Short mmCIF file of C-alpha atoms in Angstrom, two decimals:
data_model
loop_
_atom_site.label_atom_id
_atom_site.label_comp_id
_atom_site.label_asym_id
_atom_site.label_seq_id
_atom_site.Cartn_x
_atom_site.Cartn_y
_atom_site.Cartn_z
CA UNK A 13 21.41 12.30 -10.51
CA UNK A 14 21.08 11.13 -6.95
CA UNK A 15 24.13 11.77 -4.76
CA UNK A 16 25.74 8.87 -2.93
CA UNK A 17 24.96 10.64 0.38
CA UNK A 18 21.26 10.00 -0.27
CA UNK A 19 21.84 6.25 -0.43
CA UNK A 20 24.08 6.33 2.64
CA UNK A 21 21.41 8.21 4.61
CA UNK A 22 18.71 5.74 3.53
CA UNK A 23 20.83 2.71 4.41
CA UNK A 24 21.73 4.23 7.78
CA UNK A 25 18.07 5.04 8.55
CA UNK A 26 16.97 1.44 7.88
CA UNK A 27 19.85 0.09 9.98
CA UNK A 28 19.13 2.36 12.97
CA UNK A 29 15.35 2.17 12.82
CA UNK A 30 14.78 -1.50 11.93
CA UNK A 31 18.19 -3.17 12.36
CA UNK A 32 17.92 -4.04 8.66
CA UNK A 33 20.73 -3.89 6.13
CA UNK A 34 19.20 -2.64 2.90
CA UNK A 35 21.40 -2.86 -0.17
CA UNK A 36 22.10 0.24 -2.23
CA UNK A 37 21.03 -1.53 -5.42
CA UNK A 38 17.59 -2.17 -3.88
CA UNK A 39 16.91 1.56 -3.45
CA UNK A 40 15.16 3.14 -6.42
CA UNK A 41 14.61 6.90 -6.10
CA UNK A 42 11.38 8.09 -7.72
CA UNK A 43 9.64 11.33 -8.56
CA UNK A 44 6.78 10.67 -6.14
CA UNK A 45 4.06 8.31 -4.92
CA UNK A 46 1.81 8.47 -7.98
CA UNK A 47 4.54 7.87 -10.58
CA UNK A 48 5.77 5.00 -8.40
CA UNK A 49 2.29 3.49 -8.12
CA UNK A 50 1.89 3.78 -11.88
CA UNK A 51 5.18 1.97 -12.46
CA UNK A 52 4.21 -0.76 -9.99
CA UNK A 53 0.80 -1.22 -11.62
CA UNK A 54 2.40 -1.41 -15.06
CA UNK A 55 4.90 -3.99 -13.77
CA UNK A 56 2.51 -6.32 -11.95
CA UNK A 57 -0.87 -5.83 -13.63
CA UNK A 58 -2.53 -6.39 -16.97
CA UNK A 59 -5.44 -4.47 -18.46
CA UNK A 60 -8.66 -5.01 -16.44
CA UNK A 61 -6.86 -6.43 -13.40
CA UNK A 62 -8.46 -5.38 -10.12
CA UNK A 63 -6.74 -3.32 -7.46
CA UNK A 64 -8.08 -2.98 -3.91
CA UNK A 65 -8.00 0.30 -1.98
CA UNK A 66 -9.59 1.49 1.28
CA UNK A 67 -11.96 4.41 0.92
CA UNK A 68 -12.00 7.25 1.65
CA UNK A 69 -8.48 7.48 0.28
CA UNK A 70 -6.24 9.92 -1.56
CA UNK A 71 -8.19 10.46 -4.78
CA UNK A 72 -5.19 10.00 -7.07
CA UNK A 73 -5.15 6.30 -6.16
CA UNK A 74 -8.37 5.91 -8.17
CA UNK A 75 -6.97 7.97 -11.02
CA UNK A 76 -3.66 6.11 -11.30
CA UNK A 77 -5.45 2.75 -11.24
CA UNK A 78 -7.90 3.80 -13.95
CA UNK A 79 -5.19 5.50 -16.04
CA UNK A 80 -3.42 2.14 -16.14
CA UNK A 81 -6.60 0.41 -17.40
CA UNK A 82 -7.24 -1.47 -14.18
CA UNK A 83 -10.39 -1.66 -12.08
CA UNK A 84 -10.81 -0.16 -8.61
CA UNK A 85 -12.18 -2.41 -5.86
CA UNK A 86 -13.04 -0.62 -2.62
CA UNK A 87 -12.99 -1.79 0.98
CA UNK A 88 -14.73 1.09 2.76
CA UNK A 89 -13.35 2.01 6.16
CA UNK A 90 -16.01 2.14 8.88
CA UNK A 91 -16.37 5.35 10.90
CA UNK A 92 -17.32 4.31 14.43
CA UNK A 93 -16.90 6.06 17.78
CA UNK A 94 -15.08 8.97 16.10
CA UNK A 95 -12.43 6.76 14.51
CA UNK A 96 -11.99 4.65 11.40
CA UNK A 97 -11.81 0.87 11.43
CA UNK A 98 -11.20 -1.78 8.81
CA UNK A 99 -14.18 -3.90 7.81
CA UNK A 100 -12.19 -7.15 7.77
CA UNK A 101 -15.21 -9.23 6.72
CA UNK A 102 -15.60 -7.08 3.59
CA UNK A 103 -11.82 -6.95 3.11
CA UNK A 104 -11.56 -10.73 3.00
CA UNK A 105 -14.65 -11.04 0.78
CA UNK A 106 -13.08 -8.64 -1.72
CA UNK A 107 -9.81 -10.59 -1.68
CA UNK A 108 -11.58 -13.93 -2.06
CA UNK A 109 -14.30 -13.02 -4.56
CA UNK A 110 -12.86 -10.15 -6.62
CA UNK A 111 -9.31 -11.56 -6.71
CA UNK A 112 -7.46 -8.24 -6.92
CA UNK A 113 -3.88 -8.35 -8.17
CA UNK A 114 -2.74 -5.61 -5.76
CA UNK A 115 -3.81 -3.99 -2.51
CA UNK A 116 -2.64 -0.40 -2.04
CA UNK A 117 -2.29 0.35 1.66
CA UNK A 118 -2.14 3.97 2.79
CA UNK A 119 -0.52 4.09 6.24
CA UNK A 120 -0.88 6.46 7.95
CA UNK A 121 -4.11 6.58 6.01
CA UNK A 122 -4.63 9.66 3.86
CA UNK A 123 -6.97 11.50 4.43
CA UNK A 124 -8.36 9.97 7.65
CA UNK A 125 -5.04 10.00 9.52
CA UNK A 126 -5.40 6.51 10.96
CA UNK A 127 -2.18 4.72 11.83
CA UNK A 128 -2.90 1.03 11.57
CA UNK A 129 -1.94 -1.09 14.57
CA UNK A 130 0.54 -3.96 14.40
CA UNK A 131 -2.37 -6.40 14.75
CA UNK A 132 -4.30 -4.76 11.90
CA UNK A 133 -1.24 -4.77 9.64
CA UNK A 134 -0.52 -8.40 10.50
CA UNK A 135 -4.11 -9.39 9.68
CA UNK A 136 -3.96 -7.45 6.38
CA UNK A 137 -0.70 -9.21 5.54
CA UNK A 138 -2.00 -12.66 6.44
CA UNK A 139 -5.15 -12.20 4.35
CA UNK A 140 -3.24 -10.85 1.36
CA UNK A 141 -0.80 -13.76 1.62
CA UNK A 142 -3.70 -16.23 1.87
CA UNK A 143 -5.25 -14.88 -1.35
CA UNK A 144 -1.96 -14.17 -3.13
CA UNK A 145 -2.45 -10.39 -3.30
CA UNK A 146 0.61 -8.17 -3.51
CA UNK A 147 0.61 -5.34 -0.93
CA UNK A 148 1.90 -1.95 -2.03
CA UNK A 149 2.36 0.23 1.05
CA UNK A 150 2.25 4.01 0.70
CA UNK A 151 3.84 5.29 3.91
CA UNK A 152 4.78 8.76 2.71
CA UNK A 153 3.22 10.49 5.69
#
């Protein structure tokens, strides 16, 4: 049972932070990131569908994808000048050629700690929209 105060706090947070009115019926409490990812994969994917992630990433992403009989596609982050960057050429190639059903975004990225910029997120979104790839954003941290 989830108390009504939880929903009120969530609705208030979205209103104050983003000036967005989220509806109570659109809030679905879950037991955690991995059970949620599993439910999303089961809802939107079929056996052997491909799912794109950015490595290095929280190792349970690989496990939950494989446990749901899907295939992991990896866009490796590039470590350059003591920070991680997205290889957008590889990212787009994976979207275009491998045709993943989903892209799981970790932001801030776990374990590298990178917080993606607005420009990076916009480019990710535009590319995923271009290739009809659903973005699942893990923003737990």
